[in-house]
CSV table of C-alpha atoms in Angstrom, one decimal:
chain,number,residue,atom,x,y,z
A,1,MET,CA,0.0,0.0,0.0
A,2,ARG,CA,1.3,3.4,-0.9
A,3,ILE,CA,0.7,6.2,1.6
A,4,VAL,CA,1.3,9.9,1.3
A,5,PHE,CA,2.4,11.4,4.7
A,6,TRP,CA,1.2,14.9,4.0
A,7,GLY,CA,1.2,18.3,5.7
A,8,THR,CA,3.0,20.3,8.4
A,9,TYR,CA,3.4,17.5,10.9
A,10,ASP,CA,5.9,18.1,13.7
A,11,ILE,CA,8.9,15.7,13.2
A,12,GLY,CA,10.2,16.9,16.5
A,13,LYS,CA,7.6,14.8,18.2
A,14,PRO,CA,8.5,11.1,18.8
A,15,ARG,CA,4.8,10.2,18.0
A,16,VAL,CA,5.3,11.4,14.4
A,17,ARG,CA,8.7,9.8,13.9
A,18,LEU,CA,7.6,6.5,15.4
A,19,LEU,CA,4.5,6.4,13.2
A,20,ARG,CA,6.5,7.3,10.1
A,21,ASP,CA,9.3,4.8,10.8
A,22,GLY,CA,6.8,2.1,11.8
A,23,LEU,CA,5.0,2.3,8.5
A,24,ARG,CA,8.2,1.8,6.6
A,25,GLN,CA,9.2,-1.1,8.7
A,26,ASN,CA,5.8,-2.8,8.0
A,27,GLY,CA,6.3,-2.6,4.3
A,28,PHE,CA,4.2,0.5,3.4
A,29,ASP,CA,5.5,2.5,0.5
A,30,LEU,CA,5.6,5.9,2.2
A,31,ILE,CA,5.9,9.2,0.3
A,32,GLU,CA,6.6,12.3,2.5
A,33,CYS,CA,5.1,15.6,1.3
A,34,HIS,CA,6.1,17.8,4.2
A,35,ALA,CA,6.8,21.4,5.3
A,36,ASP,CA,8.8,21.9,8.5
A,37,VAL,CA,6.9,24.6,10.4
A,38,TRP,CA,7.4,23.6,14.0
A,39,SER,CA,11.1,23.1,14.4
A,40,GLY,CA,12.3,24.5,17.8
A,41,ILE,CA,8.8,24.9,19.2
A,42,GLU,CA,8.3,22.3,21.9
A,43,ASP,CA,5.1,23.6,23.5
A,44,LYS,CA,2.9,25.3,21.0
A,45,SER,CA,0.6,26.8,23.6
A,46,GLN,CA,3.5,28.7,25.1
A,47,VAL,CA,4.2,30.7,21.9
A,48,THR,CA,3.9,34.2,23.4
A,49,GLY,CA,3.9,37.7,22.0
A,50,LEU,CA,1.6,39.0,19.3
A,51,SER,CA,4.4,39.5,16.8
A,52,ARG,CA,5.7,36.0,17.3
A,53,LYS,CA,2.3,34.5,16.9
A,54,ILE,CA,1.6,36.5,13.7
A,55,GLY,CA,5.0,35.5,12.3
A,56,LEU,CA,4.4,31.8,13.0
A,57,ALA,CA,1.0,32.0,11.5
A,58,ILE,CA,2.3,33.6,8.3
A,59,ARG,CA,5.1,31.1,8.0
A,60,TRP,CA,2.7,28.2,8.6
A,61,LEU,CA,0.1,29.4,6.1
A,62,SER,CA,2.6,30.3,3.4
A,63,HIS,CA,3.6,26.7,3.1
A,64,TYR,CA,0.2,25.4,2.0
A,65,PRO,CA,0.1,26.5,-1.7
A,66,GLY,CA,3.4,24.7,-2.3
A,67,LEU,CA,2.4,21.6,-0.3
A,68,LEU,CA,-0.9,21.3,-2.2
A,69,TRP,CA,0.8,21.7,-5.6
A,70,ARG,CA,3.4,19.1,-4.7
A,71,TYR,CA,0.6,16.7,-3.7
A,72,LEU,CA,-1.2,17.0,-7.0
A,73,ARG,CA,2.0,16.1,-8.8
A,74,LEU,CA,2.7,12.9,-6.7
A,75,PRO,CA,2.4,9.4,-8.2
A,76,PRO,CA,-0.8,7.3,-7.7
A,77,HIS,CA,-1.3,6.3,-4.0
A,78,ASP,CA,-3.9,4.6,-1.8
A,79,MET,CA,-4.2,6.9,1.2
A,80,VAL,CA,-3.2,10.3,2.6
A,81,LEU,CA,-2.1,10.3,6.3
A,82,VAL,CA,-2.2,13.5,8.2
A,83,SER,CA,-0.3,13.5,11.5
A,84,TYR,CA,0.1,15.9,14.5
A,85,PRO,CA,-0.7,18.8,14.5
A,86,GLY,CA,-3.0,18.2,11.6
A,87,LEU,CA,-6.2,20.2,12.1
A,88,LEU,CA,-5.7,22.7,9.3
A,89,ASP,CA,-3.9,20.0,7.2
A,90,VAL,CA,-6.9,17.7,7.2
A,91,LEU,CA,-9.3,20.5,6.3
A,92,LEU,CA,-7.2,21.5,3.3
A,93,ILE,CA,-6.3,18.2,1.9
A,94,LYS,CA,-9.7,16.5,1.9
A,95,ALA,CA,-10.9,18.1,-1.4
A,96,PHE,CA,-7.7,17.3,-3.2
A,97,ALA,CA,-7.6,13.7,-1.9
A,98,ARG,CA,-11.2,13.3,-3.2
A,99,LEU,CA,-10.1,14.5,-6.6
A,100,ARG,CA,-7.6,11.7,-6.6
A,101,GLY,CA,-10.0,9.1,-5.2
A,102,VAL,CA,-8.1,8.2,-2.1
A,103,SER,CA,-9.0,8.1,1.6
A,104,VAL,CA,-7.8,10.5,4.3
A,105,VAL,CA,-6.6,9.2,7.7
A,106,TRP,CA,-5.9,11.7,10.5
A,107,ASP,CA,-3.8,11.0,13.5
A,108,VAL,CA,-5.5,13.5,15.8
A,109,PHE,CA,-3.2,12.5,18.8
A,110,ILE,CA,-3.9,15.7,20.8
A,111,SER,CA,-7.2,17.4,20.5
A,112,ALA,CA,-6.7,21.2,20.4
A,113,TYR,CA,-10.1,21.8,22.0
A,114,ASP,CA,-9.6,19.3,24.7
A,115,THR,CA,-6.1,20.5,25.5
A,116,VAL,CA,-6.6,24.2,25.4
A,117,VAL,CA,-10.1,24.6,26.8
A,118,ILE,CA,-10.8,21.6,29.1
A,119,ASP,CA,-7.4,20.3,30.3
A,120,ARG,CA,-5.1,23.3,30.4
A,121,ARG,CA,-8.0,25.9,30.8
A,122,LEU,CA,-6.2,28.5,28.8
A,123,VAL,CA,-9.5,29.5,27.1
A,124,LYS,CA,-12.9,29.8,28.8
A,125,PRO,CA,-15.3,27.1,27.7
A,126,LEU,CA,-18.1,29.4,26.6
A,127,SER,CA,-15.8,31.9,24.8
A,128,PRO,CA,-16.0,32.5,21.0
A,129,LEU,CA,-12.5,31.0,20.7
A,130,ALA,CA,-13.5,27.8,22.4
A,131,TRP,CA,-16.5,27.4,20.2
A,132,MET,CA,-14.3,28.1,17.1
A,133,LEU,CA,-11.8,25.4,18.2
A,134,TRP,CA,-14.6,22.9,18.8
A,135,GLY,CA,-16.2,23.7,15.5
A,136,LEU,CA,-13.0,23.4,13.5
A,137,GLU,CA,-12.1,20.2,15.1
A,138,TRP,CA,-15.6,18.8,14.6
A,139,LEU,CA,-15.3,19.7,10.9
A,140,GLY,CA,-11.8,18.2,10.7
A,141,ILE,CA,-12.9,14.9,12.1
A,142,ARG,CA,-15.7,14.7,9.5
A,143,SER,CA,-13.3,15.7,6.8
A,144,ALA,CA,-11.3,12.5,7.4
A,145,ASP,CA,-12.4,9.0,6.5
A,146,LEU,CA,-10.8,7.7,9.6
A,147,VAL,CA,-9.3,9.4,12.7
A,148,PHE,CA,-7.3,7.7,15.5
A,149,MET,CA,-5.9,8.5,18.9
A,150,ASP,CA,-3.1,7.1,21.1
A,151,THR,CA,-5.2,4.8,23.3
A,152,ARG,CA,-8.6,3.1,23.2
A,153,THR,CA,-9.6,5.2,26.2
A,154,HIS,CA,-8.6,8.4,24.5
A,155,ALA,CA,-10.5,7.3,21.3
A,156,ARG,CA,-13.7,6.9,23.3
A,157,ARG,CA,-13.2,10.3,24.9
A,158,LEU,CA,-12.8,12.0,21.5
A,159,GLU,CA,-16.0,10.3,20.3
A,160,LYS,CA,-17.9,11.7,23.2
A,161,LEU,CA,-16.4,15.2,22.8
A,162,PHE,CA,-17.3,15.4,19.1
A,163,SER,CA,-20.5,13.3,18.9
A,164,MET,CA,-18.9,10.6,16.9
A,165,PRO,CA,-20.4,7.1,16.5
A,166,GLU,CA,-19.1,4.8,19.2
A,167,GLY,CA,-16.1,2.7,18.0
A,168,SER,CA,-15.5,4.9,15.0
A,169,CYS,CA,-12.2,6.3,16.3
A,170,GLY,CA,-9.2,4.0,16.0
A,171,SER,CA,-6.2,3.9,18.3
A,172,VAL,CA,-2.4,3.4,17.9
A,173,TRP,CA,0.0,3.6,20.8
A,174,VAL,CA,2.6,6.3,21.0
A,175,GLY,CA,5.4,3.8,21.6
A,176,ALA,CA,9.1,4.6,22.1
A,177,GLU,CA,12.2,4.9,20.1
A,178,VAL,CA,13.7,2.0,22.0
A,179,GLU,CA,17.1,2.4,20.4
A,180,ARG,CA,17.4,5.8,22.2
A,181,PHE,CA,16.2,4.5,25.6
A,182,THR,CA,18.2,1.4,26.4
A,183,ALA,CA,18.6,-0.2,29.8
A,184,GLU,CA,22.2,0.8,30.2
A,185,SER,CA,23.1,2.5,33.5
A,186,GLU,CA,25.1,5.7,33.1
A,187,GLU,CA,26.7,8.2,35.4
A,188,THR,CA,25.9,12.0,35.5
A,189,ASP,CA,25.6,14.8,38.0
A,190,ILE,CA,22.0,13.9,38.8
A,191,GLY,CA,21.6,15.2,42.3
A,192,PRO,CA,22.4,18.2,44.5
A,193,GLU,CA,25.3,18.1,47.0
A,194,VAL,CA,23.9,16.0,49.9
A,195,ASP,CA,25.3,13.8,52.6
A,196,PRO,CA,26.9,10.5,51.5
A,197,THR,CA,24.1,8.4,52.9
A,198,PRO,CA,22.7,6.0,50.3
A,199,THR,CA,19.8,7.7,48.5
A,200,LEU,CA,16.9,6.8,46.3
A,201,ARG,CA,17.2,8.9,43.1
A,202,VAL,CA,13.7,9.9,41.7
A,203,LEU,CA,13.3,11.5,38.3
A,204,PHE,CA,10.5,13.4,36.6
A,205,TYR,CA,10.8,15.0,33.1
A,206,GLY,CA,8.1,16.6,31.0
A,207,GLN,CA,6.1,19.8,30.4
A,208,PHE,CA,4.8,21.6,33.4
A,209,ILE,CA,1.2,21.3,32.5
A,210,PRO,CA,-1.9,20.2,34.6
A,211,LEU,CA,-2.0,16.8,33.1
A,212,HIS,CA,1.4,15.9,34.7
A,213,GLY,CA,0.4,17.1,38.2
A,214,ILE,CA,3.8,18.5,39.1
A,215,GLN,CA,2.5,20.0,42.3
A,216,HIS,CA,1.7,16.6,43.6
A,217,ILE,CA,5.3,15.5,43.1
A,218,VAL,CA,6.5,18.6,45.0
A,219,GLU,CA,4.0,17.8,47.8
A,220,ALA,CA,5.3,14.2,47.9
A,221,ALA,CA,8.9,15.5,48.2
A,222,ARG,CA,7.8,17.6,51.2
A,223,LEU,CA,6.3,14.5,52.8
A,224,LEU,CA,9.6,12.7,52.3
A,225,ARG,CA,11.9,15.7,53.0
A,226,ASP,CA,13.6,13.8,55.9
A,227,ALA,CA,14.1,10.6,53.9
A,228,SER,CA,17.2,9.7,51.9
A,229,VAL,CA,15.5,10.6,48.6
A,230,ASP,CA,17.0,12.9,45.9
A,231,TRP,CA,14.6,14.4,43.4
A,232,VAL,CA,15.2,15.8,39.9
A,233,LEU,CA,12.5,17.7,38.0
A,234,ILE,CA,13.3,18.4,34.3
A,235,GLY,CA,10.9,20.7,32.4
A,236,GLN,CA,9.2,24.0,32.1
A,237,GLY,CA,5.8,25.3,30.9
A,238,GLN,CA,2.4,26.6,31.9
A,239,GLU,CA,2.7,25.7,35.6
A,240,ALA,CA,6.3,26.7,36.1
A,241,THR,CA,5.3,29.8,38.1
A,242,LEU,CA,3.2,27.7,40.5
A,243,ILE,CA,6.0,25.3,41.1
A,244,ARG,CA,8.6,28.0,41.6
A,245,THR,CA,6.3,29.7,44.2
A,246,MET,CA,5.9,26.4,46.0
A,247,LEU,CA,9.6,25.9,46.2
A,248,GLU,CA,10.3,29.4,47.2
A,249,ASN,CA,7.8,29.3,50.0
A,250,GLU,CA,9.1,26.0,51.3
A,251,PRO,CA,12.5,25.1,49.9
A,252,LEU,CA,13.4,21.5,49.4
A,253,PRO,CA,17.2,21.1,49.5
A,254,ARG,CA,17.1,17.6,48.0
A,255,LEU,CA,15.1,18.6,45.0
A,256,ARG,CA,16.8,19.9,41.9
A,257,TRP,CA,14.9,21.6,39.0
A,258,ILE,CA,16.4,21.7,35.5
A,259,GLU,CA,14.4,23.6,32.9
A,260,TRP,CA,15.8,21.9,29.8
A,261,VAL,CA,17.6,18.8,28.8
A,262,GLU,CA,18.3,17.8,25.2
A,263,TYR,CA,16.2,14.8,24.0
A,264,ALA,CA,19.4,12.9,23.3
A,265,ASP,CA,20.5,13.3,26.9
A,266,LEU,CA,17.3,12.0,28.5
A,267,LYS,CA,18.6,8.4,28.3
A,268,THR,CA,21.5,9.4,30.6
A,269,TRP,CA,19.2,10.9,33.2
A,270,ILE,CA,16.8,8.0,33.1
A,271,GLY,CA,19.7,5.6,33.4
A,272,CYS,CA,20.9,7.3,36.6
A,273,ALA,CA,17.5,7.2,38.3
A,274,ASP,CA,16.4,4.5,40.6
A,275,LEU,CA,12.7,5.3,40.1
A,276,CYS,CA,11.0,7.4,37.4
A,277,LEU,CA,7.7,9.3,37.6
A,278,GLY,CA,4.9,9.4,35.0
A,279,ILE,CA,1.8,11.7,35.4
A,280,PHE,CA,-0.4,12.5,38.4
A,281,GLY,CA,-3.0,14.9,37.0
A,282,THR,CA,-6.7,14.4,37.9
A,283,SER,CA,-8.4,15.5,34.7
A,284,ASP,CA,-10.3,13.2,32.4
A,285,LYS,CA,-7.6,13.7,29.7
A,286,ALA,CA,-4.9,12.5,32.2
A,287,ALA,CA,-7.0,9.4,32.7
A,288,SER,CA,-7.1,8.8,28.9
A,289,VAL,CA,-3.5,8.9,27.8
A,290,ILE,CA,-0.3,6.9,28.1
A,291,PRO,CA,2.3,9.7,27.7
A,292,ASN,CA,5.6,9.5,25.8
A,293,LYS,CA,7.6,9.3,29.0
A,294,VAL,CA,5.9,6.1,30.2
A,295,PHE,CA,6.8,4.3,27.0
A,296,GLN,CA,10.4,5.7,27.2
A,297,ILE,CA,10.8,4.6,30.9
A,298,VAL,CA,9.5,1.2,29.9
A,299,ALA,CA,12.0,1.0,27.1
A,300,ALA,CA,14.8,1.9,29.5
A,301,GLN,CA,13.5,-0.9,31.8
A,302,LYS,CA,13.2,1.4,34.8
A,303,PRO,CA,10.8,1.2,37.7
A,304,LEU,CA,7.8,3.6,37.3
A,305,VAL,CA,5.3,5.3,39.4
A,306,THR,CA,2.3,6.9,37.6
A,307,ARG,CA,-1.4,7.5,38.1
A,308,ASP,CA,-3.8,4.7,37.8
A,309,SER,CA,-6.3,4.8,34.9
A,310,ILE,CA,-8.1,2.6,32.4
A,311,ALA,CA,-5.7,3.9,29.8
A,312,ILE,CA,-2.5,3.0,31.6
A,313,ARG,CA,-3.8,-0.5,32.1
A,314,GLU,CA,-3.9,-1.0,28.3
A,315,LEU,CA,-0.1,-1.3,28.7
A,316,LEU,CA,0.7,-1.9,32.4
A,317,LYS,CA,-0.6,-3.4,35.5
A,318,ASP,CA,0.2,-2.6,39.1
A,319,ALA,CA,3.2,-4.9,39.8
A,320,PRO,CA,5.8,-3.6,42.3
A,321,PRO,CA,8.8,-3.1,42.2
A,322,CYS,CA,8.5,-2.3,38.5
A,323,VAL,CA,5.1,-0.5,38.4
A,324,TYR,CA,3.3,1.4,41.1
A,325,LEU,CA,-0.1,2.7,40.0
A,326,VAL,CA,-1.4,5.3,42.5
A,327,ARG,CA,-4.5,7.5,43.0
A,328,PRO,CA,-4.3,10.7,40.8
A,329,GLY,CA,-3.7,13.9,42.7
A,330,ASP,CA,-2.6,12.1,45.9
A,331,ALA,CA,0.8,13.1,47.1
A,332,ARG,CA,0.5,10.7,50.1
A,333,ALA,CA,0.0,7.8,47.7
A,334,LEU,CA,2.9,8.8,45.6
A,335,ALA,CA,5.1,9.2,48.7
A,336,ASP,CA,4.0,5.8,49.9
A,337,ALA,CA,5.0,4.2,46.6
A,338,ILE,CA,8.4,5.8,46.7
A,339,GLU,CA,8.9,4.5,50.3
A,340,GLN,CA,7.8,1.1,49.3
A,341,HIS,CA,10.3,1.1,46.4
A,342,ALA,CA,13.1,2.3,48.7
A,343,ASN,CA,12.3,-0.6,51.1
A,344,GLN,CA,12.4,-3.0,48.2
A,345,LEU,CA,15.8,-1.8,47.1
A,346,GLU,CA,17.2,-2.5,50.6
A,347,LYS,CA,16.3,-6.1,50.0
A,348,GLN,CA,17.2,-6.3,46.3
A,349,ALA,CA,19.8,-3.9,44.8
A,350,THR,CA,18.7,-4.3,41.2
A,351,THR,CA,15.4,-4.9,39.4
A,352,SER,CA,14.8,-6.2,35.9
A,353,CYS,CA,11.7,-4.5,34.5
A,354,HIS,CA,9.5,-4.5,31.4
A,355,SER,CA,11.6,-6.8,29.2
A,356,ASP,CA,8.4,-8.5,27.9
A,357,LEU,CA,7.0,-5.2,26.7
A,358,LEU,CA,9.8,-4.0,24.5
A,359,ARG,CA,8.6,-5.8,21.4
A,360,LEU,CA,5.2,-4.2,21.8
A,361,ILE,CA,6.3,-0.6,21.9
A,362,ASP,CA,9.0,-0.1,19.3
A,363,ALA,CA,8.4,1.5,15.9
A,364,LYS,CA,7.7,-1.8,14.1
A,365,ALA,CA,5.0,-2.7,16.7
A,366,ILE,CA,3.4,0.8,16.3
A,367,GLY,CA,3.4,0.3,12.5
A,368,GLU,CA,1.8,-3.0,13.0
A,369,GLN,CA,-1.0,-1.5,15.1
A,370,PHE,CA,-1.6,1.0,12.3
A,371,ARG,CA,-1.7,-1.7,9.7
A,372,LYS,CA,-4.2,-3.8,11.7
A,373,MET,CA,-6.4,-0.7,12.2
A,374,VAL,CA,-6.4,0.2,8.6
A,375,MET,CA,-7.1,-3.4,7.4
A,376,GLU,CA,-10.1,-3.7,9.8
A,377,LYS,CA,-11.5,-0.3,8.7
A,378,ARG,CA,-11.0,-1.2,5.0
A,379,ASP,CA,-12.8,-4.6,5.5
A,380,ALA,CA,-15.6,-2.7,7.2
A,381,GLY,CA,-15.9,-0.3,4.2
A,382,VAL,CA,-14.8,2.8,6.0
A,383,LEU,CA,-11.7,3.2,3.8
A,384,LYS,CA,-11.4,2.7,0.1
């Protein structure tokens, strides 16, 4: 099957790279028709300043005439795949794909309306902008012949948000670039200068957004401030001011905050940690996703604490000392899991984790999930 990977998709996102590479590894003939708009922009909601926003919009929109012209000149193909962020892409390509008699498949991945309005609360729900976002996304979903999300739980959530028929939205896991996140242990300056007592090294990395529940991590660190636990937080974003205020009001000497680490260096930080943290937010969206970091931590075969949810149990089950699934928004539960793991390490210095999952989360496995979804939808008459 020949697929055109079309649009302004963000190749800086592991989701996009894994999907692209996975399709190739599963024998799809993939043609890329791409314009790189998002290079250097990690969190699109944090693009600030009117002039910067206008400049980005002009640069983004200016690519479409060339992209559409290039598409019309491509050889015959069976499908157009639009990936994240693809809302405008899917609206524009539908008519041209119809001219060529091919189906359009959209990897929604992150709903703009759900993220901006419901989860991050950057826009009021009844505002004109919120209604515009909902309307555009509703139209985009109906412009595609098939849409899919990252988990079955997230797919059901999208169906409810946009009044889609139940079961109409597919799902393909995010997965991990397993070759970048191996189980090798490495040394780095991972902690602050503390006493030489043996410590448990706990790592969180990711955007400081409500879904991740960073404040609950800080609260857990307060509960364990007298324990031999060193904490590293890596990230920045929407809730950075809240976290900074919390730490200024009650400093935590054993907690180190680093605003940025290169993607290539994450492997080193994970390798030096004894325990890695996932997400702890209380929103419905937090309950619907398995974030990048969870797949990466699994690939690195590191013990993990994250919030319990139906979505996470698509991949993991509560199985200490490798996986601790805790109540969302509960700092005490998080602290208890960390203490439990520390006690476990006193009995057993090393733990082998997740080796049975590696073949399920690499690029080839992600491409296979996509292939099965497409074949099922084609057999059902959804795709041409």
